[in-house]
Rosetta silent file (secondary structure, phi, psi, omega in degrees, C-alpha in Angstrom):
SEQUENCE: MTLAGSDMTDLIARARAGDGEAFRELTEPYRRELQVHCYRMLGSVQDAEDTVQETLLAAWQAFAGYTAERASLRTWLYKIATNRCLNALRSGRRRAAREWDVPKVEPPEPTRLGEVVWLQPYPDALLEGVAGAPGAPGAPLGPEARYEQAESISLAFVTALQVLPPRQVAVLILRDVLGFHASEVAGMLEVTVESVNSTLKRARASLRRQLPPGDGRDRPPAAGSPPEDAIVARFVSAWQSADLDALVALLTDDVFVSMPPMPFEYAGLDAVARFCASLFGAGRRFDLVPTRANGQPAFGAYLCAPDGIRHGIGLYVLTLSGDRISAMIRFEASVLPWFGLPRSMPPR
SCORE:     score description
SCORE:     0.000 S_00000001
   1 L     0.000  165.112   94.170  167.898 -163.861   85.638 S_00000001
   2 L   -77.564  136.934 -171.907  168.275 -167.481   86.795 S_00000001
   3 L   -99.378  130.293  168.743  165.342 -169.382   87.073 S_00000001
   4 L   -58.417 -170.835 -152.260  165.155 -172.304   89.833 S_00000001
   5 H   -93.655  -33.011 -170.640  164.985 -175.782   88.661 S_00000001
   6 H  -106.727  -37.117 -167.846  160.856 -176.297   89.176 S_00000001
   7 H   -85.589  -48.495 -170.414  159.946 -172.311   88.317 S_00000001
   8 H   -52.574  -52.529  164.599  162.106 -173.068   85.091 S_00000001
   9 H   -53.522  -66.626  178.123  159.870 -176.765   84.359 S_00000001
  10 H   -63.341  -25.972  148.597  156.391 -174.678   85.122 S_00000001
  11 H   -80.176  -18.865  146.190  157.078 -172.107   82.781 S_00000001
  12 H   -36.392  -64.007 -176.005  158.600 -174.690   80.331 S_00000001
  13 L   -66.326  -44.164 -165.829  155.536 -176.720   80.924 S_00000001
  14 L  -111.039  -13.923  157.925  152.801 -173.566   80.382 S_00000001
  15 L   -80.328   -3.660 -145.071  154.692 -171.987   77.315 S_00000001
  16 L  -121.199  -10.075 -173.005  154.633 -175.493   75.350 S_00000001
  17 L  -101.408   19.023 -176.122  150.348 -175.353   76.402 S_00000001
  18 L   108.079   -9.049 -174.209  150.490 -171.935   74.653 S_00000001
  19 L  -108.996  101.691  178.709  151.143 -169.092   77.681 S_00000001
  20 H   -67.633  -46.975  174.534  152.837 -166.383   75.554 S_00000001
  21 H   -75.271   10.751  147.358  154.231 -164.705   78.729 S_00000001
  22 H   -44.869  -51.531 -161.012  155.446 -167.665   79.637 S_00000001
  23 H   -73.734  -89.683  161.141  157.630 -167.757   76.865 S_00000001
  24 H    19.891  -82.965  146.882  158.187 -164.508   77.087 S_00000001
  25 H   -14.769  -49.655 -167.420  159.927 -165.184   80.554 S_00000001
  26 H   -99.720  -32.322  174.421  162.009 -167.727   79.630 S_00000001
  27 H   -65.463  -24.271 -161.855  163.185 -165.999   76.466 S_00000001
  28 H   -50.800  -41.221 -132.176  163.473 -162.350   78.110 S_00000001
  29 H  -123.091   38.103  166.341  166.825 -162.709   79.394 S_00000001
  30 H  -153.882   28.948  173.831  168.595 -164.086   76.345 S_00000001
  31 L   -86.391  -42.001  179.521  167.060 -161.138   73.498 S_00000001
  32 H   -56.727  -90.096 -117.630  170.662 -158.933   74.466 S_00000001
  33 H   -81.096  -20.024 -175.894  172.964 -161.430   74.057 S_00000001
  34 H   -47.788  -68.535 -177.945  171.007 -163.304   70.909 S_00000001
  35 H   -68.803   -4.417  136.585  171.059 -160.126   69.288 S_00000001
  36 L   -84.600   58.055 -125.916  174.767 -159.772   69.650 S_00000001
  37 L   179.173  -57.915 -159.945  175.006 -162.953   68.030 S_00000001
  38 L   -75.312  -38.545  177.470  172.980 -162.064   65.072 S_00000001
  39 L   -88.385   29.128 -153.074  175.285 -158.842   64.643 S_00000001
  40 L  -124.498  -61.368 -173.652  178.473 -160.098   64.902 S_00000001
  41 L   -62.807   -4.733 -179.610  177.338 -162.889   62.332 S_00000001
  42 L   -65.167  -80.378 -161.689  175.620 -159.630   60.399 S_00000001
  43 L    37.770   41.102  151.260  177.393 -156.681   60.872 S_00000001
  44 L  -125.768  164.687  165.141  174.351 -155.018   61.102 S_00000001
  45 H   -63.633  -64.868 -158.006  172.001 -153.679   63.461 S_00000001
  46 H  -105.491   29.494  167.551  169.035 -153.593   62.078 S_00000001
  47 H  -128.068  -26.578  158.654  169.250 -156.863   60.036 S_00000001
  48 H   -76.430   -7.719  169.259  170.393 -158.362   63.792 S_00000001
  49 H   -68.652  -59.170  152.914  167.051 -156.549   65.313 S_00000001
  50 H   -26.996  -44.211 -171.331  165.071 -158.641   62.316 S_00000001
  51 H   -77.797  -45.402 -175.611  166.802 -161.810   62.854 S_00000001
  52 L   -68.712    1.950  161.216  166.184 -162.083   66.543 S_00000001
  53 L   -84.796  -18.377 -135.959  162.480 -161.298   65.968 S_00000001
  54 L  -101.198   24.022 -144.167  161.862 -163.319   63.250 S_00000001
  55 L  -141.901  -43.849 -163.351  164.438 -166.132   65.907 S_00000001
  56 L  -120.944   30.582  131.443  161.778 -165.743   68.844 S_00000001
  57 L  -120.209  -23.939  146.345  158.719 -166.251   66.389 S_00000001
  58 H   -34.169  -61.879  171.358  159.968 -169.349   65.519 S_00000001
  59 H   -51.402  -50.670 -146.853  160.828 -170.636   68.972 S_00000001
  60 H   -88.493  -16.922  170.995  157.176 -169.736   69.615 S_00000001
  61 H   -54.437  -76.997 -161.613  155.952 -171.691   66.764 S_00000001
  62 H   -95.092   31.950 -169.476  157.857 -174.119   67.287 S_00000001
  63 L  -102.657   17.132  151.207  158.372 -174.660   71.244 S_00000001
  64 L   -61.224  -21.234 -151.220  155.668 -177.242   71.603 S_00000001
  65 L  -102.245  -39.517 -169.787  158.296 -179.696   70.366 S_00000001
  66 L   -39.146  135.004  171.404  161.069 -177.948   72.686 S_00000001
  67 L  -151.060  121.351  176.690  162.419 -181.001   75.245 S_00000001
  68 L   -89.081    5.268  176.051  165.254 -179.615   77.671 S_00000001
  69 L   -92.659   -5.233 -170.436  166.648 -182.927   78.113 S_00000001
  70 L  -101.835  -14.462 -160.858  167.717 -182.968   74.032 S_00000001
  71 L  -178.114  151.676 -157.353  169.551 -179.625   74.102 S_00000001
  72 L  -100.429  167.875 -173.592  169.295 -176.335   77.354 S_00000001
  73 H   -58.838  -36.524 -154.355  166.696 -173.092   75.813 S_00000001
  74 H   -69.812  -37.676  150.812  169.574 -170.932   75.356 S_00000001
  75 H   -58.279  -64.483 -161.827  171.466 -173.707   73.236 S_00000001
  76 H   -74.550  -35.853  172.121  167.994 -174.182   70.879 S_00000001
  77 H   -91.979    1.874  178.492  167.642 -170.691   70.543 S_00000001
  78 H   -91.778   -5.408  173.376  171.274 -169.733   69.618 S_00000001
  79 H  -108.124    9.637  140.839  170.841 -172.780   66.791 S_00000001
  80 H   -83.836  -70.790  140.505  167.840 -170.839   65.415 S_00000001
  81 H    17.089  -60.753  171.289  168.739 -168.173   65.534 S_00000001
  82 H   -71.991  -46.397  172.260  172.853 -169.266   64.052 S_00000001
  83 H   -85.138    1.533  177.571  170.295 -170.650   60.912 S_00000001
  84 H   -96.733  -12.388 -163.889  168.336 -167.736   60.581 S_00000001
  85 H   -91.374  -84.822  146.226  171.477 -166.082   60.366 S_00000001
  86 H    14.378  -63.663 -120.027  172.744 -168.561   57.665 S_00000001
  87 H  -103.331  -49.029 -151.939  169.527 -167.993   55.667 S_00000001
  88 H   -89.850  -16.187  141.881  169.980 -164.268   55.437 S_00000001
  89 H   -61.926  -58.610  159.734  173.510 -164.763   54.111 S_00000001
  90 L   -52.206   28.055  147.558  173.658 -167.387   51.764 S_00000001
  91 L  -110.405   11.957 -169.784  170.130 -165.020   50.593 S_00000001
  92 L    37.011   52.549  155.262  172.659 -162.010   49.648 S_00000001
  93 L   -83.256  109.397 -151.515  170.590 -159.698   51.241 S_00000001
  94 L  -152.212  128.690 -169.634  172.852 -156.959   52.049 S_00000001
  95 L   -45.455  173.218 -160.487  172.142 -152.471   52.016 S_00000001
  96 L  -112.448  169.688  159.359  173.740 -151.510   48.635 S_00000001
  97 L   -61.311 -176.203 -164.059  177.091 -148.940   48.397 S_00000001
  98 L  -154.845  140.174  140.743  176.161 -145.418   48.254 S_00000001
  99 L   -39.167  134.948 -164.759  177.775 -142.704   46.259 S_00000001
 100 L   -34.694 -143.590  141.386  179.944 -140.132   47.694 S_00000001
 101 L   121.373   70.870  120.193  177.548 -136.909   49.553 S_00000001
 102 L    -1.127  -23.272 -139.512  179.049 -134.832   50.765 S_00000001
 103 L   -38.867  122.739 -172.244  178.020 -131.536   50.110 S_00000001
 104 L    80.106   -3.763  172.452  180.843 -129.130   48.966 S_00000001
 105 L  -133.362  130.564  179.639  183.852 -131.308   49.660 S_00000001
 106 L  -129.099  127.559 -179.590  185.588 -133.470   46.353 S_00000001
 107 L   -75.368 -171.254 -154.567  187.661 -136.237   48.240 S_00000001
 108 L  -117.772  169.754 -169.495  190.870 -137.372   47.140 S_00000001
 109 L   -90.449  137.834  175.350  191.212 -140.345   44.997 S_00000001
 110 L   -91.860  153.198  172.496  190.490 -143.680   48.049 S_00000001
 111 L   -45.554  -23.463  157.447  193.248 -146.368   48.193 S_00000001
 112 E  -167.120 -172.639  156.469  190.476 -148.340   47.692 S_00000001
 113 E  -101.470   79.686 -150.435  186.744 -149.796   47.521 S_00000001
 114 L   -42.603  160.821 -168.681  185.739 -151.433   50.616 S_00000001
 115 L   -94.205  -32.390   37.623  183.922 -154.424   50.328 S_00000001
 116 L   113.194  -35.209 -117.183  181.909 -153.912   53.479 S_00000001
 117 L   -86.446  -14.548  179.646  179.623 -151.557   53.095 S_00000001
 118 L  -101.474   30.340  170.247  176.617 -152.299   54.762 S_00000001
 119 L   -72.707  161.886  175.845  178.456 -152.761   58.179 S_00000001
 120 L  -176.307  147.208 -160.611  177.395 -150.588   60.819 S_00000001
 121 L   -76.856  146.812  151.867  178.120 -149.674   64.471 S_00000001
 122 L   -49.858   64.934 -158.734  177.255 -151.124   67.776 S_00000001
 123 E   -28.060  140.640 -178.972  175.600 -148.946   70.487 S_00000001
 124 L   -83.928  -24.439 -177.990  178.237 -150.383   74.023 S_00000001
 125 L   -53.317  -52.210 -155.482  174.596 -149.553   76.284 S_00000001
 126 L  -103.693   39.586  151.662  172.872 -152.694   74.936 S_00000001
 127 L   -78.684  -59.768 -177.483  176.222 -154.422   75.666 S_00000001
 128 L   -26.459  155.674  168.469  176.311 -154.838   79.383 S_00000001
 129 L    53.850   57.863  171.018  175.728 -158.230   81.098 S_00000001
 130 L  -139.270  126.742 -177.464  176.179 -159.925   77.272 S_00000001
 131 L   -28.312  116.986  168.690  178.073 -163.104   76.780 S_00000001
 132 L    96.286    6.739 -126.558  181.516 -161.760   74.626 S_00000001
 133 L  -136.954  151.228  166.221  180.245 -158.331   75.074 S_00000001
 134 L   -87.893  111.853  104.265  183.716 -155.928   77.217 S_00000001
 135 L   165.539   61.279  159.583  182.917 -155.179   80.886 S_00000001
 136 L  -134.395  116.445 -162.908  180.184 -158.252   81.487 S_00000001
 137 L  -108.298  -23.392 -158.062  183.593 -160.439   83.104 S_00000001
 138 L  -124.191   -3.134  109.691  180.912 -162.708   84.539 S_00000001
 139 L    37.740  114.243 -176.234  178.956 -163.288   81.369 S_00000001
 140 L   -58.216   52.696 -154.878  178.351 -166.806   80.661 S_00000001
 141 L   -74.590  173.194 -171.488  180.947 -167.177   77.905 S_00000001
 142 L   -97.968 -153.635  169.305  181.605 -171.121   77.704 S_00000001
 143 L  -165.436   82.184  154.057  185.127 -172.618   78.017 S_00000001
 144 L  -142.623  107.392  114.680  187.400 -172.423   74.742 S_00000001
 145 L   -89.415  155.525  176.306  185.810 -169.144   73.723 S_00000001
 146 L  -108.198  -56.868 -148.767  190.245 -167.719   72.390 S_00000001
 147 L   -82.728  115.525 -156.753  188.826 -164.537   72.129 S_00000001
 148 L   -58.359  165.749 -177.289  188.755 -161.524   75.056 S_00000001
 149 L   -75.835  -33.633  175.122  185.524 -159.740   74.981 S_00000001
 150 L   -80.971  -11.196  175.867  186.198 -156.633   73.912 S_00000001
 151 H   -61.296  -37.963  179.705  188.301 -158.000   70.968 S_00000001
 152 H  -108.293   40.617  151.797  185.424 -159.793   69.803 S_00000001
 153 H  -138.982   68.271  158.913  182.787 -157.441   68.928 S_00000001
 154 L  -111.182  131.727  160.916  185.527 -154.324   68.105 S_00000001
 155 H    20.917  -84.261 -179.159  185.318 -153.235   64.085 S_00000001
 156 H   -88.788  -53.906  154.749  187.802 -154.835   62.650 S_00000001
 157 H    10.263  -88.655 -145.052  186.473 -158.406   64.394 S_00000001
 158 H   -70.406  -25.873  151.063  183.423 -157.898   63.176 S_00000001
 159 H   -16.109  -84.090  175.469  184.538 -156.625   60.000 S_00000001
 160 H   -65.678    5.033 -179.033  186.426 -158.998   59.221 S_00000001
 161 L   -79.123  -17.293 -163.675  183.963 -161.296   59.889 S_00000001
 162 L  -138.488   27.048  162.146  181.995 -160.803   57.105 S_00000001
 163 L  -132.503   23.339  168.516  183.965 -161.458   54.309 S_00000001
 164 L   -93.177  158.293 -177.661  184.132 -164.904   55.543 S_00000001
 165 L   -86.281  172.407 -154.859  181.782 -167.781   54.144 S_00000001
 166 H   -60.776  -26.593  171.851  178.731 -168.081   55.953 S_00000001
 167 H   -63.070  -93.745  149.748  179.711 -171.850   57.698 S_00000001
 168 H    33.653  -96.288 -178.161  182.879 -170.388   58.741 S_00000001
 169 H   -18.844  -93.047 -157.000  181.351 -167.020   60.623 S_00000001
 170 H   -26.988  -51.075  171.858  178.506 -169.404   62.199 S_00000001
 171 H   -51.816  -81.909  162.569  181.592 -171.711   63.641 S_00000001
 172 H    -9.831  -49.217 -174.330  183.838 -169.459   64.553 S_00000001
 173 H   -56.185  -70.019  162.720  181.456 -167.376   66.269 S_00000001
 174 H   -28.701 -106.428  153.759  179.879 -170.174   67.881 S_00000001
 175 L   -26.980  -31.271  177.724  183.161 -171.969   69.144 S_00000001
 176 L  -124.610   11.370  177.573  186.121 -169.535   69.815 S_00000001
 177 L  -147.580   26.884  162.189  184.216 -166.523   70.665 S_00000001
 178 L  -121.000  -32.463  167.506  181.242 -168.166   72.672 S_00000001
 179 L    59.229   47.465  169.866  183.167 -171.194   73.626 S_00000001
 180 L  -103.274  165.099 -168.839  179.925 -173.895   73.352 S_00000001
 181 L   -90.902  158.006 -174.478  182.196 -177.326   72.205 S_00000001
 182 H   -41.288  -35.733  178.528  182.300 -178.980   68.863 S_00000001
 183 H  -105.372   98.640   18.542  179.448 -181.516   69.587 S_00000001
 184 H   -26.978  -47.045 -172.874  176.362 -178.551   70.485 S_00000001
 185 H   -59.773  -54.667 -134.241  177.970 -176.792   67.711 S_00000001
 186 H   -73.457  -46.775 -153.339  177.838 -180.337   65.265 S_00000001
 187 H   -72.154  -28.571 -168.700  174.453 -180.145   66.877 S_00000001
 188 H   -71.088  -20.372 -137.590  172.926 -176.751   66.319 S_00000001
 189 H   -96.136  -26.828  165.009  174.613 -176.148   62.720 S_00000001
 190 L    80.371   45.425 -158.168  172.776 -180.466   62.187 S_00000001
 191 L  -154.265  164.722 -171.143  176.411 -181.449   61.117 S_00000001
 192 L   -82.152  157.926  178.695  179.315 -184.064   62.363 S_00000001
 193 H   -65.272  -56.350  169.765  181.911 -182.764   64.579 S_00000001
 194 H    -9.349  -63.449 -179.703  184.456 -183.844   62.110 S_00000001
 195 H   -67.688  -28.008 -159.669  183.013 -181.170   59.815 S_00000001
 196 H   -71.153  -46.582 -170.286  182.419 -178.396   62.547 S_00000001
 197 H   -62.452  -35.735 -154.239  186.522 -178.462   63.427 S_00000001
 198 H   -55.216  -36.624 -175.635  187.746 -179.037   59.811 S_00000001
 199 H   -49.526  -62.812  149.927  184.997 -175.856   59.372 S_00000001
 200 H   -49.926    3.694  159.883  186.843 -173.933   62.273 S_00000001
 201 H   -93.418  -50.313  160.382  190.528 -174.831   61.425 S_00000001
 202 H   -24.643  -54.984  161.266  189.696 -173.475   57.921 S_00000001
 203 H   -50.438  -61.539  172.655  188.207 -170.304   59.855 S_00000001
 204 H   -17.009  -96.432 -121.589  191.042 -169.532   62.187 S_00000001
 205 H   -74.832   14.000 -151.470  193.123 -169.411   59.469 S_00000001
 206 H  -147.420  -25.365  131.091  191.432 -166.835   56.677 S_00000001
 207 L   -20.560  -44.898 -170.673  190.404 -164.991   59.837 S_00000001
 208 L  -111.121   43.644 -168.114  193.895 -164.308   60.290 S_00000001
 209 L  -153.417  -20.166 -169.973  194.208 -163.263   57.075 S_00000001
 210 L   -94.409  -64.116 -149.820  191.408 -160.368   57.598 S_00000001
 211 L   -91.942  150.066  179.352  192.125 -159.138   60.671 S_00000001
 212 L   -77.991  142.714 -167.869  194.643 -156.078   60.513 S_00000001
 213 L   -32.137   96.256  157.327  198.633 -157.038   61.403 S_00000001
 214 L   -82.135    6.887 -177.818  198.766 -157.549   65.529 S_00000001
 215 L   -63.301  149.852  173.650  203.001 -157.569   65.057 S_00000001
 216 L    41.022   12.732 -162.155  204.125 -154.514   66.674 S_00000001
 217 L  -104.893  143.448  173.778  200.248 -152.339   67.182 S_00000001
 218 L   -95.706  147.206 -170.012  200.647 -151.375   70.963 S_00000001
 219 L   -95.969  146.317 -138.856  196.926 -152.391   72.772 S_00000001
 220 L   -67.279  178.363 -172.250  194.552 -150.218   72.983 S_00000001
 221 L  -100.415  139.323  163.496  194.557 -148.330   76.307 S_00000001
 222 L   -14.616   99.719  164.486  191.417 -149.704   79.456 S_00000001
 223 L   -35.683  140.933  168.150  187.746 -147.725   78.019 S_00000001
 224 L    79.101  -80.949   78.035  187.465 -145.184   80.193 S_00000001
 225 L   120.271  119.940  149.633  191.193 -144.817   81.410 S_00000001
 226 H   -18.525  -44.532  168.590  193.069 -141.847   81.796 S_00000001
 227 H   -58.392  -67.392  175.747  195.163 -142.974   78.655 S_00000001
 228 H   -91.062   32.018 -171.091  192.282 -142.707   76.371 S_00000001
 229 H   -91.524  -41.195 -156.615  190.514 -140.465   78.233 S_00000001
 230 H   -65.785  -52.603 -174.592  194.041 -138.150   77.332 S_00000001
 231 H   -82.245   -8.449 -174.890  194.023 -139.059   73.199 S_00000001
 232 H  -104.127  -37.175  164.224  190.385 -139.070   72.772 S_00000001
 233 H   -56.665  -42.412  159.287  190.351 -135.723   74.065 S_00000001
 234 H   -74.801  -23.149  137.519  192.920 -134.560   72.112 S_00000001
 235 H    -8.068  -93.944  178.657  190.876 -136.011   69.603 S_00000001
 236 H   -48.389  -35.308  179.889  188.498 -133.408   70.001 S_00000001
 237 H   -84.788  -23.918  176.369  190.346 -130.651   70.019 S_00000001
 238 H   -77.942  -40.229  179.002  192.141 -130.985   66.452 S_00000001
 239 H   -65.210  -36.830  158.237  188.612 -132.080   64.866 S_00000001
 240 H   -56.321  -32.712  160.380  187.216 -129.268   66.439 S_00000001
 241 L  -134.800   43.215  119.460  189.220 -126.454   65.361 S_00000001
 242 L    59.261   22.470  141.697  190.037 -128.223   62.218 S_00000001
 243 L  -118.873  108.833 -142.996  193.810 -128.912   63.034 S_00000001
 244 L   -49.611  -46.725 -171.897  194.693 -130.941   60.192 S_00000001
 245 H   -61.932  -63.087 -165.267  198.598 -130.835   61.976 S_00000001
 246 H   -14.752  -53.820 -131.743  197.432 -131.658   65.607 S_00000001
 247 H  -105.446  -32.131 -179.085  195.070 -134.398   64.229 S_00000001
 248 H   -76.939  -49.134 -174.502  198.337 -135.995   61.969 S_00000001
 249 L   -68.025    2.181  175.515  200.922 -136.625   65.181 S_00000001
 250 L   -85.019 -101.681 -120.666  197.398 -138.950   66.865 S_00000001
 251 L   -46.751  127.806  158.648  197.693 -141.364   63.960 S_00000001
 252 L   -37.072  177.336  155.621  199.874 -144.227   63.176 S_00000001
 253 L   -96.251   20.324  158.417  201.343 -144.327   60.026 S_00000001
 254 L  -162.015   61.090  135.981  198.960 -146.838   58.879 S_00000001
 255 L   -45.965  164.264 -162.984  195.961 -145.716   59.907 S_00000001
 256 E  -159.496  131.212 -179.909  193.101 -146.580   58.058 S_00000001
 257 E  -126.745  122.663 -160.420  189.666 -144.176   57.366 S_00000001
 258 E  -137.590  179.543 -176.115  186.687 -145.981   56.190 S_00000001
 259 L   173.795   24.674  161.705  183.187 -144.544   55.859 S_00000001
 260 L   -13.931  119.384   17.813  179.933 -147.274   55.134 S_00000001
 261 L   -97.931   -3.759  155.430  177.681 -147.255   53.091 S_00000001
 262 L   -95.218  145.709 -140.685  180.337 -145.285   50.545 S_00000001
 263 L   -92.143   -6.627 -172.305  182.469 -147.968   49.999 S_00000001
 264 E   -39.378  127.791  131.544  185.720 -144.983   50.005 S_00000001
 265 E  -123.701  144.069 -153.871  188.753 -145.990   51.976 S_00000001
 266 E  -111.922   95.267  156.213  191.883 -144.433   52.776 S_00000001
 267 E   -97.245  153.318 -147.814  195.318 -146.271   54.167 S_00000001
 268 L    37.244 -169.796 -120.768  198.249 -144.504   55.870 S_00000001
 269 L  -104.681  -57.905  173.565  198.954 -141.730   56.752 S_00000001
 270 H   -41.846  -58.685  172.448  199.410 -139.282   53.791 S_00000001
 271 H   -51.146  -23.910 -176.939  195.959 -140.387   52.468 S_00000001
 272 H   -76.357  -65.402 -178.631  194.472 -140.362   55.945 S_00000001
 273 H   -22.801  -72.735 -169.156  195.980 -136.798   55.839 S_00000001
 274 L   -81.561   19.988  156.004  194.403 -135.525   52.280 S_00000001
 275 L  -102.954  -39.962  170.986  190.989 -136.810   52.896 S_00000001
 276 H   -96.153   60.657  134.190  190.952 -134.690   55.996 S_00000001
 277 H   -74.884  -22.910  170.219  192.223 -131.856   54.843 S_00000001
 278 H  -101.833   30.703  150.996  189.763 -131.965   52.275 S_00000001
 279 H  -102.169 -101.226 -167.281  186.980 -132.001   55.098 S_00000001
 280 H   -35.934  -43.586  168.404  188.698 -128.714   56.807 S_00000001
 281 H   -37.932  -46.831 -155.569  189.212 -127.510   53.810 S_00000001
 282 H   -98.557   53.203  178.142  186.159 -126.892   52.841 S_00000001
 283 L    56.499  -13.455  166.310  185.682 -124.462   55.734 S_00000001
 284 L   -18.237  145.168 -173.660  183.347 -127.270   57.465 S_00000001
 285 L  -152.017  127.385 -166.853  183.665 -126.448   61.281 S_00000001
 286 E  -120.041  144.469  148.177  182.013 -129.660   63.576 S_00000001
 287 E   -55.791  137.189  132.365  180.715 -129.867   67.277 S_00000001
 288 E  -118.492  153.840 -172.115  181.526 -133.947   68.334 S_00000001
 289 L   -94.729  134.955  142.986  179.099 -135.802   71.309 S_00000001
 290 L   -81.833  113.943  139.493  181.030 -138.568   73.081 S_00000001
 291 E   -98.921 -154.338  165.184  179.638 -142.000   73.093 S_00000001
 292 E  -157.364  174.687 -152.025  181.113 -145.766   72.108 S_00000001
 293 E  -154.511   99.181  169.862  180.401 -148.083   69.790 S_00000001
 294 L    60.795   20.667  140.726  181.816 -152.021   69.966 S_00000001
 295 L   102.442   -0.412 -170.992  183.077 -151.249   72.933 S_00000001
 296 E   -96.685  176.587  163.036  185.501 -148.472   71.063 S_00000001
 297 E   -53.708  130.091 -156.100  185.718 -144.524   71.573 S_00000001
 298 E  -172.525  124.628  178.665  182.937 -143.061   69.748 S_00000001
 299 L  -111.366  110.184  144.953  181.287 -139.287   68.330 S_00000001
 300 L   -57.223  148.401 -178.113  178.340 -138.054   67.179 S_00000001
 301 E  -122.887  125.845   82.326  179.513 -134.877   64.379 S_00000001
 302 E    13.224  100.695  161.429  177.620 -132.051   64.370 S_00000001
 303 E   -88.541  110.380  176.601  178.115 -129.858   61.325 S_00000001
 304 L  -130.918  158.562 -134.478  177.579 -126.259   62.379 S_00000001
 305 L   -92.335  134.938  175.351  175.683 -124.222   60.479 S_00000001
 306 L   -11.028  -29.457 -179.538  175.584 -120.124   59.595 S_00000001
 307 L   -93.283   -5.481 -169.981  172.549 -120.172   61.930 S_00000001
 308 L   102.709  -47.335  157.703  174.267 -121.954   64.841 S_00000001
 309 L     5.228  149.258  113.007  172.462 -124.788   63.662 S_00000001
 310 L   -87.263   63.400 -178.931  174.209 -128.384   64.557 S_00000001
 311 E  -113.258  175.776 -145.354  173.323 -131.187   62.728 S_00000001
 312 E   -93.411  151.570 -160.569  174.482 -134.449   62.843 S_00000001
 313 L  -142.275    9.753  179.677  175.804 -135.656   59.699 S_00000001
 314 L  -157.666 -158.183  102.610  177.858 -138.947   61.149 S_00000001
 315 E   -94.514  109.102  171.282  179.325 -141.555   63.963 S_00000001
 316 E   -86.562   57.842 -174.208  182.668 -140.981   64.038 S_00000001
 317 E   -83.714  140.396 -169.651  184.820 -144.365   65.903 S_00000001
 318 E  -107.438  153.344  172.110  188.197 -144.403   66.536 S_00000001
 319 E   -95.707  129.725  160.015  190.412 -147.486   66.692 S_00000001
 320 E  -130.228  144.354  168.494  193.220 -146.706   69.242 S_00000001
 321 L  -168.395  108.363 -152.695  196.357 -148.198   70.157 S_00000001
 322 L    84.028 -111.885  162.942  198.065 -146.917   72.492 S_00000001
 323 L  -116.520   74.899  118.941  198.124 -143.008   72.421 S_00000001
 324 L  -118.989 -163.064 -173.916  197.517 -142.735   68.827 S_00000001
 325 E  -130.580  155.198 -173.912  194.177 -143.976   66.616 S_00000001
 326 E  -134.569   -4.471  174.075  195.343 -146.244   63.986 S_00000001
 327 E  -154.699  159.805 -173.353  191.434 -146.366   62.188 S_00000001
 328 E  -137.317   92.738 -174.281  188.579 -143.772   61.847 S_00000001
 329 E   -85.735  113.354 -157.681  185.304 -145.545   60.955 S_00000001
 330 E  -128.235  110.025  158.991  182.530 -142.129   60.255 S_00000001
 331 E   -98.726 -170.596 -121.238  178.810 -144.216   59.499 S_00000001
 332 L  -139.451  126.481 -178.413  175.869 -142.196   58.670 S_00000001
 333 H   -38.477  -18.407  166.698  173.638 -139.484   60.798 S_00000001
 334 H   -75.068    8.161 -151.158  170.723 -142.674   60.881 S_00000001
 335 H  -123.900  -25.611 -141.200  172.863 -144.411   63.411 S_00000001
 336 L   -92.285  -25.820  148.248  173.315 -141.389   65.897 S_00000001
 337 H   -16.168  -91.186  176.977  169.334 -142.382   67.329 S_00000001
 338 H     6.655  -50.216 -177.412  170.889 -145.737   68.223 S_00000001
 339 H   -97.174   13.835  158.838  173.406 -143.295   71.028 S_00000001
 340 L    67.446   52.757 -156.996  170.404 -141.657   72.282 S_00000001
 341 L  -141.093  155.713 -110.381  172.262 -138.518   70.423 S_00000001
 342 L  -150.367  131.538  119.126  169.322 -135.996   68.692 S_00000001
 343 L    91.408 -124.642  167.488  169.734 -134.955   65.043 S_00000001
 344 E  -169.413  150.634  162.102  170.521 -131.493   65.720 S_00000001
 345 L  -116.453  154.171 -165.308  171.242 -129.211   68.226 S_00000001
 346 L   -49.986 -137.823  128.460  170.832 -125.618   68.784 S_00000001
 347 L   -74.045  147.604  177.921  173.020 -122.916   69.088 S_00000001
 348 L   -90.681    0.000    0.000  175.529 -123.027   71.960 S_00000001
């Protein structure tokens, strides 16, 4: 929604006078993009939702002092949201790691234990029309944004952000993802432009070290394209039939598997093949229901019980590289309702 100047002025005056409906009309157009911003910073959908609520409450309480001459409403809201996220990051309030909890499956020794156990997937349905999100070519990114929309919401990118120092995360997102000018970011964080530029330089270097190497890796096919549909269909066929050979044929040599909030991670074709063999070897059979998360193909996974009832056991999100799968992240079943997926399904 775009408000004309006179309408905006009237709403601001009413909201400053205590009109809650006027305030909601002013801020509602920014709610979704603020939630995505908080998600990038925090890596958790639940924490992002909580922080957006805190942001809007703080904005309402302070709105009597807001003036459009000092900053646009969007910039002012981003300032509040960013600082609320920084407070959350500095407080260290994170989901704790969980023990292995897959019944009747003894996993192989993991390659390593992951750090970002609080990571959660973000439903594509909540990304429509949001700045910096895939499928939103008209979204109002600033002129200095450096990252493509799909890359900036991918699980690899969000995960890499989580291990950067909080101030670096904020500056990098505001500058390189959303394209705010250095002076705007300095105003949001109440620091100098020189400090913003210095922090951004360090953040870019840190992010490069965290992101998977892109050299020699094929780009993923376009969302919903025939090449993406083809590899997704092959994956579903292999997984539902527990065909380990067919699955392994789809994976890159450096494929990676993780499963937050369990810290187990498997890197490399041999390790991932052993892990998948442990799942299939237990006699477990699955149905997969397609959805999308973080701009990537995803599936609700349902375990077929002896009575035919299919119980939701998690959400798988795939990272594609050309016509292969380079990563698979498994999330808890508790996220299924976020994607409009049931906790269980009746027999076929």
